[in-house]
CSV table of C-alpha atoms in Angstrom, one decimal:
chain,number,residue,atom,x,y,z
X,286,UNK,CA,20.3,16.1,-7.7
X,287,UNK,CA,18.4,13.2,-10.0
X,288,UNK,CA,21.0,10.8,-10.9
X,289,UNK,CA,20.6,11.0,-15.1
X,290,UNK,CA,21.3,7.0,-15.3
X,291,UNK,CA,18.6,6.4,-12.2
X,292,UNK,CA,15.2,6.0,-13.5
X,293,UNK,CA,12.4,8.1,-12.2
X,294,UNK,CA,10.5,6.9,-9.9
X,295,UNK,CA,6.6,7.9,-10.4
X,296,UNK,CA,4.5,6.5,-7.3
X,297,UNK,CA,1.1,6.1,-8.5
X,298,UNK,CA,-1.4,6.7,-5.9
X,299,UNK,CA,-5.5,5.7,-6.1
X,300,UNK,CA,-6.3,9.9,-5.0
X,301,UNK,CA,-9.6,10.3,-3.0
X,302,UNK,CA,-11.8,12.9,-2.1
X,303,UNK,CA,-10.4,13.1,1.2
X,304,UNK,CA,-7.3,15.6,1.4
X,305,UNK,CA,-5.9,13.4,4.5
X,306,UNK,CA,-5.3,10.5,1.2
X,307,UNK,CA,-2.8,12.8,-0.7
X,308,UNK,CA,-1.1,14.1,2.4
X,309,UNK,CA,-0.3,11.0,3.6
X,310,UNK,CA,1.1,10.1,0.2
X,311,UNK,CA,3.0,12.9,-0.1
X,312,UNK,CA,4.7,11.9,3.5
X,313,UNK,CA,5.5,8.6,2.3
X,314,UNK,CA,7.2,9.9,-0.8
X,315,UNK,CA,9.2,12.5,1.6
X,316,UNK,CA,10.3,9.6,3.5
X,317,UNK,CA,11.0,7.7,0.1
X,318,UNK,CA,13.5,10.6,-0.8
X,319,UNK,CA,15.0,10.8,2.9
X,320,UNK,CA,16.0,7.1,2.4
X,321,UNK,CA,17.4,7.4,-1.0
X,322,UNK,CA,18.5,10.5,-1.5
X,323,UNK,CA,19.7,11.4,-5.2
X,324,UNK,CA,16.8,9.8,-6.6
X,325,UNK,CA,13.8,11.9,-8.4
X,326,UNK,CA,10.4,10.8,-7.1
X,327,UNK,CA,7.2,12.0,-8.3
X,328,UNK,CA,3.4,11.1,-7.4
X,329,UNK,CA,0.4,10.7,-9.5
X,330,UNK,CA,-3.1,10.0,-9.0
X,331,UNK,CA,-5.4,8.2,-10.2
X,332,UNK,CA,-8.4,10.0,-10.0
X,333,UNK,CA,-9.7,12.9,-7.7
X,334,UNK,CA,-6.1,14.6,-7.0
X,335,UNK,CA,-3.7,16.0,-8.9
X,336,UNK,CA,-1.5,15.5,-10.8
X,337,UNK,CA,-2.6,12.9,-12.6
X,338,UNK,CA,-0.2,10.1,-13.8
X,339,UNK,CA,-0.9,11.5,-17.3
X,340,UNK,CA,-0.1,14.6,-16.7
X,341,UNK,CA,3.1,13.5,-15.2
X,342,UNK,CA,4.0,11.7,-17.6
X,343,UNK,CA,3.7,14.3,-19.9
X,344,UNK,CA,5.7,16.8,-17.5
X,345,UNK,CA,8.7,14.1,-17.6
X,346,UNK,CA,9.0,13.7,-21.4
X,347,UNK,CA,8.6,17.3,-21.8
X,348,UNK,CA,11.5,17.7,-19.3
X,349,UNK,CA,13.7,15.4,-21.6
X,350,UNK,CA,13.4,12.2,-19.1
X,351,UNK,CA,13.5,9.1,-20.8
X,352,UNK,CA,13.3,5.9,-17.8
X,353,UNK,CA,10.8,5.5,-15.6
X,354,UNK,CA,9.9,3.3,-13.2
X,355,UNK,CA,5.6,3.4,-12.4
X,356,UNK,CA,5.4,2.0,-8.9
X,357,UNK,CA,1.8,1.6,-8.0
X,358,UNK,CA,1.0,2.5,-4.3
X,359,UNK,CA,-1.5,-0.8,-3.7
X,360,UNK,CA,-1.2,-3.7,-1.3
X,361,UNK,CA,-3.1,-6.5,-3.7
X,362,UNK,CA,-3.2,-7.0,-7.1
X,363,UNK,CA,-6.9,-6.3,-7.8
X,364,UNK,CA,-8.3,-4.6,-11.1
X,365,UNK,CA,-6.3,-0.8,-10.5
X,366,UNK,CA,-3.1,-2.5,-11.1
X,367,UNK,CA,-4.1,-5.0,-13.6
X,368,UNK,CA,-6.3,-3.2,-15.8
X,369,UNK,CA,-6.3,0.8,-15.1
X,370,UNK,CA,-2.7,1.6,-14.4
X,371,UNK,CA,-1.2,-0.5,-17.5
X,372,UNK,CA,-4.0,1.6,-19.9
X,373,UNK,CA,-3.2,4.7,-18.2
X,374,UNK,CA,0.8,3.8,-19.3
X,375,UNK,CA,0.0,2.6,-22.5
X,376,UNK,CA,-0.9,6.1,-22.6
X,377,UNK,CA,2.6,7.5,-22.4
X,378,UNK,CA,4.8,9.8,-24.5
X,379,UNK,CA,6.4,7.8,-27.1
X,380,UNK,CA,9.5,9.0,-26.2
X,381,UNK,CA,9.9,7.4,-22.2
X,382,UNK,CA,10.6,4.0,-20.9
X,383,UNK,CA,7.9,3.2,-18.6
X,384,UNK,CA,8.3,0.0,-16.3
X,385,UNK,CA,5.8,-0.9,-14.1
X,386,UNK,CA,6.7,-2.5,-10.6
X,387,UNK,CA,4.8,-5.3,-8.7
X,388,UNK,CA,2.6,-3.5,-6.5
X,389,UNK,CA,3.8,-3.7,-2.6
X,390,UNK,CA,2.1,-6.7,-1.0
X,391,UNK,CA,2.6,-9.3,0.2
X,392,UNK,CA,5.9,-8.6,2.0
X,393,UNK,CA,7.2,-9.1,5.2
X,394,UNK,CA,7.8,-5.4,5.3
X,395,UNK,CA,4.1,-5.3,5.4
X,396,UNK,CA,3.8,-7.2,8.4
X,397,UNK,CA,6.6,-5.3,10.3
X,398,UNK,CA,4.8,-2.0,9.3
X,399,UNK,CA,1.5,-3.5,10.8
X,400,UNK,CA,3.4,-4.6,14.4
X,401,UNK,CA,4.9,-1.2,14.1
X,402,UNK,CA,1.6,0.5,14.3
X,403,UNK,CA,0.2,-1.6,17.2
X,404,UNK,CA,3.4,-1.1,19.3
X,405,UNK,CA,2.3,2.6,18.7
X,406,UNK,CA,-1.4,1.9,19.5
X,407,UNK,CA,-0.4,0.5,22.7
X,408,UNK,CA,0.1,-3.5,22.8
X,409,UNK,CA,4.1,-4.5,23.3
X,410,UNK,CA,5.6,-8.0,22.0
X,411,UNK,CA,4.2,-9.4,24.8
X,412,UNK,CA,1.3,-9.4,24.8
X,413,UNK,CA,0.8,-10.8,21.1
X,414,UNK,CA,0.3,-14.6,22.6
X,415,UNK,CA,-3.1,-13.2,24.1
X,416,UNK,CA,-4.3,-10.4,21.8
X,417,UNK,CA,-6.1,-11.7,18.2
X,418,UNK,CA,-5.4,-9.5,15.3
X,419,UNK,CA,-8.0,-8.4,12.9
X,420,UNK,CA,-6.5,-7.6,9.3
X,421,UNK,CA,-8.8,-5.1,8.3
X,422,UNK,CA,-8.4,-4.5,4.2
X,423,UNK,CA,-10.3,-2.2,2.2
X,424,UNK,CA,-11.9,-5.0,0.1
X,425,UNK,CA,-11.9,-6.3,-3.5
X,426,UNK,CA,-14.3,-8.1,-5.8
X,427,UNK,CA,-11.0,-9.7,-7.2
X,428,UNK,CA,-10.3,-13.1,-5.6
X,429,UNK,CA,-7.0,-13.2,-6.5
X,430,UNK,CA,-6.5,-10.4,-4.0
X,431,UNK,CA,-8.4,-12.0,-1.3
X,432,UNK,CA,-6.8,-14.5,-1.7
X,433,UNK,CA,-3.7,-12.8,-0.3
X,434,UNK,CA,-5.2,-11.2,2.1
X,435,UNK,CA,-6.3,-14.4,3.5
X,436,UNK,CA,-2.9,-15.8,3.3
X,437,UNK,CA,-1.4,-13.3,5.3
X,438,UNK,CA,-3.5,-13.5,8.1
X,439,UNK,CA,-2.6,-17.8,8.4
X,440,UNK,CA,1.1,-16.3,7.6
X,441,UNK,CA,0.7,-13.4,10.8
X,442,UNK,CA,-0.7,-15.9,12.9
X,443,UNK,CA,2.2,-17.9,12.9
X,444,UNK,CA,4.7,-15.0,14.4
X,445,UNK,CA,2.4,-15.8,17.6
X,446,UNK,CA,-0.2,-14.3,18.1
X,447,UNK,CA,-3.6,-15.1,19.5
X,448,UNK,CA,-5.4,-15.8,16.4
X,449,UNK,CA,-5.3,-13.5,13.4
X,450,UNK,CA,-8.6,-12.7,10.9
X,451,UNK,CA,-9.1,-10.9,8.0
X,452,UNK,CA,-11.7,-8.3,7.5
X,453,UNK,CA,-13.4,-6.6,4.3
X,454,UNK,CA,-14.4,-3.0,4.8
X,455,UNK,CA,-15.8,-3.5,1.0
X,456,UNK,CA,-17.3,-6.2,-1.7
X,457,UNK,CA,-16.1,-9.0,0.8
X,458,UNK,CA,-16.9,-10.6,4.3
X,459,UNK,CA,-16.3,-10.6,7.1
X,460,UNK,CA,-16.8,-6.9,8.5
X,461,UNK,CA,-14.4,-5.7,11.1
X,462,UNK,CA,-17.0,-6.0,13.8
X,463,UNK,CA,-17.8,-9.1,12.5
X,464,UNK,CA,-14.2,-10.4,12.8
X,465,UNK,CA,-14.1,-9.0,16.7
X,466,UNK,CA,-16.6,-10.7,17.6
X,467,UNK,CA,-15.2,-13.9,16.2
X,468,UNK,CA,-11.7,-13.1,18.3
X,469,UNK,CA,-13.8,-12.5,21.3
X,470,UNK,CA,-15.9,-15.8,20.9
X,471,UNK,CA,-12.3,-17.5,20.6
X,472,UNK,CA,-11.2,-16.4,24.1
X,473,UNK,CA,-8.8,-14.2,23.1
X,474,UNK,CA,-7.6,-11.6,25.9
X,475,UNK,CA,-7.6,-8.7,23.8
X,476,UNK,CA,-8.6,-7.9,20.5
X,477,UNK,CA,-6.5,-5.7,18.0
X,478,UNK,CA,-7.2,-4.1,14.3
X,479,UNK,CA,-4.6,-3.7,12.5
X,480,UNK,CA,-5.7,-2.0,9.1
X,481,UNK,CA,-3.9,-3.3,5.8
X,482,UNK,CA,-4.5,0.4,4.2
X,483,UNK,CA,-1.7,2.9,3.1
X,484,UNK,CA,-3.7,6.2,3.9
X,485,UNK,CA,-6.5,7.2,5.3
X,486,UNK,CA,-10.4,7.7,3.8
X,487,UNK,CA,-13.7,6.6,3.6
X,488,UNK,CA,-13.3,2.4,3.4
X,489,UNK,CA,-9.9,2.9,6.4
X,490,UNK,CA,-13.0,5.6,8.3
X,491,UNK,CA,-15.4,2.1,8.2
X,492,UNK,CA,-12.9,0.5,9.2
X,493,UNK,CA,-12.3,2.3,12.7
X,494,UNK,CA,-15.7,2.2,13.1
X,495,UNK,CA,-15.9,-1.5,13.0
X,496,UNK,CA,-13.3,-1.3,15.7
X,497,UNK,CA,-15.6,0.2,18.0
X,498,UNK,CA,-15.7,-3.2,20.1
X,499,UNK,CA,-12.1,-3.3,20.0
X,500,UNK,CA,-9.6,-3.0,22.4
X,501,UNK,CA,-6.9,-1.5,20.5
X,502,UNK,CA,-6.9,0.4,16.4
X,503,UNK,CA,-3.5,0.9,14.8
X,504,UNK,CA,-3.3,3.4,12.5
X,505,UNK,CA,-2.7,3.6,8.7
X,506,UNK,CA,0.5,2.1,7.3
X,507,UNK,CA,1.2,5.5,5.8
X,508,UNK,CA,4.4,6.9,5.9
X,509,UNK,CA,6.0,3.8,8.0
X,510,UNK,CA,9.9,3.5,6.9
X,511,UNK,CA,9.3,-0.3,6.3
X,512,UNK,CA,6.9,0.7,3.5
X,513,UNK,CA,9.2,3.3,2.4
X,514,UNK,CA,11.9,0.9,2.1
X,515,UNK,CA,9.3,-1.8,0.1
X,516,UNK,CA,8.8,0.7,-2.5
X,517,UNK,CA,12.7,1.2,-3.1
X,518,UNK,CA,12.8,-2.5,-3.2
X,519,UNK,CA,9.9,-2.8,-5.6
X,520,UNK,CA,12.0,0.5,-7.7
X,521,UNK,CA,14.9,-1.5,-7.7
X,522,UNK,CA,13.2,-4.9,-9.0
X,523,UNK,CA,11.5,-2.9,-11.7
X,524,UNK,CA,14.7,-1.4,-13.1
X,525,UNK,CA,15.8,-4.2,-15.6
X,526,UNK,CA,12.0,-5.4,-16.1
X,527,UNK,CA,10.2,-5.2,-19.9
X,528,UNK,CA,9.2,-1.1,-20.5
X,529,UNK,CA,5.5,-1.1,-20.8
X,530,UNK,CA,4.6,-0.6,-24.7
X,531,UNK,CA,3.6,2.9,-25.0
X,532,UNK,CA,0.8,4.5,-28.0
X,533,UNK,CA,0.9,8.0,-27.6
């Protein structure tokens, strides 16, 4: 049952074409109510799935809800977080609260979820002083955002590995299988990619196949409890923030 005083907590998700995006949401979320349980959680998209955050919105006020917490499901803050998802809440029933969280990155969560998923691919804490890490990102034209990206790879590397390198699958360079061949040309023992992605689709699918030279691809950080538990935190951080001035 939805605690009355606990706001809702709306996940906002990009949506894509591919139905692997929304499933792989919708796990997270599961796992988001699994960790908390009590709390509401609902999921909006963008664009291409359903429902859309305006249509969710709508839904809540209808229902009588008045707080609400608008957690967006990116790992930068690049244009979707500071320019679509505040119109898109502007946009909201007079009648809610809306507060929009930070989006997720950078947090050492992050980073745990990314070991997590090449312990699963194969490579073990011990072998992280002779395997270089690619951090494969989707990509942004924002340079605030790679920015970050950059800074967690210098960040990574310092948890000892080989050498860490980060990687553009979009709008940015290097390329994946540009950034193996650098870890190669380094010496490195093994090479790893590790992509900085939440679910799967077309940029994480040109991703893998930059990691064709590779000796190990993680997965998607998808539904990792470490990224479960950095969108409570993000929830909870969002809670006493400024609502988001609302039109409609």
């Amino acid at each position: 049952m939805h605690r009355p005083h606990s706001p809702v907590l709306l996940v906002i998700a990009h949506g894509s074409r591919d139905p692997r995006h929304a499933s792989t949401v919708d796990a997270l979320v599961r796992r988001v109510r699994a960790q908390r349980p009590g709390l509401r959680v609902e999921t909006g998209f963008l664009e291409f799935s359903v429902p859309s955050v305006r249509g969710v919105l709508e839904s809540l006020a209808a229902e009588g809800v008045r707080d609400v917490v608008a957690l967006p499901l990116l790992l930068t803050r690049a244009f979707h977080a500071k320019a679509d998802i505040p119109a898109v809440l502007a946009e909201a029933p007079a009648r809610l609260r809306v507060r929009q969280a930070e989006v997720l990155g950078p947090s050492p969560l992050l980073l745990s979820a990314l070991e997590r998923r090449l312990y699963e691919a194969g490579l073990t804490p011990a072998d992280k002083s002779s395997t270089g890490v690619v951090l494969a990102s989707a990509g942004s034209s924002d340079p605030e955002a790679i920015a970050v990206i950059a800074e967690i790879a210098r960040e990574w590397r310092l948890t000892g590995w080989c050498a860490v390198r980060p990687a553009f699958a979009s709008a940015s360079l290097p390329r994946t299988e540009d950034a193996v061949r650098e870890l190669r040309a380094l010496g490195c023992a093994r090479v790893a990619v590790a992509p900085y992605v939440l679910a799967p689709g077309f940029l994480p699918d040109r991703i893998a196949r930059g990691a064709a030279d590779a000796d190990v691809l993680a997965g998607v950080l998808g539904p990792a409890p470490e990224v479960a538990r950095l969108l409570l935190e993000r929830y909870d951080g969002a809670r006493t923030a400024v609502p988001v001035a609302v039109g409609a």
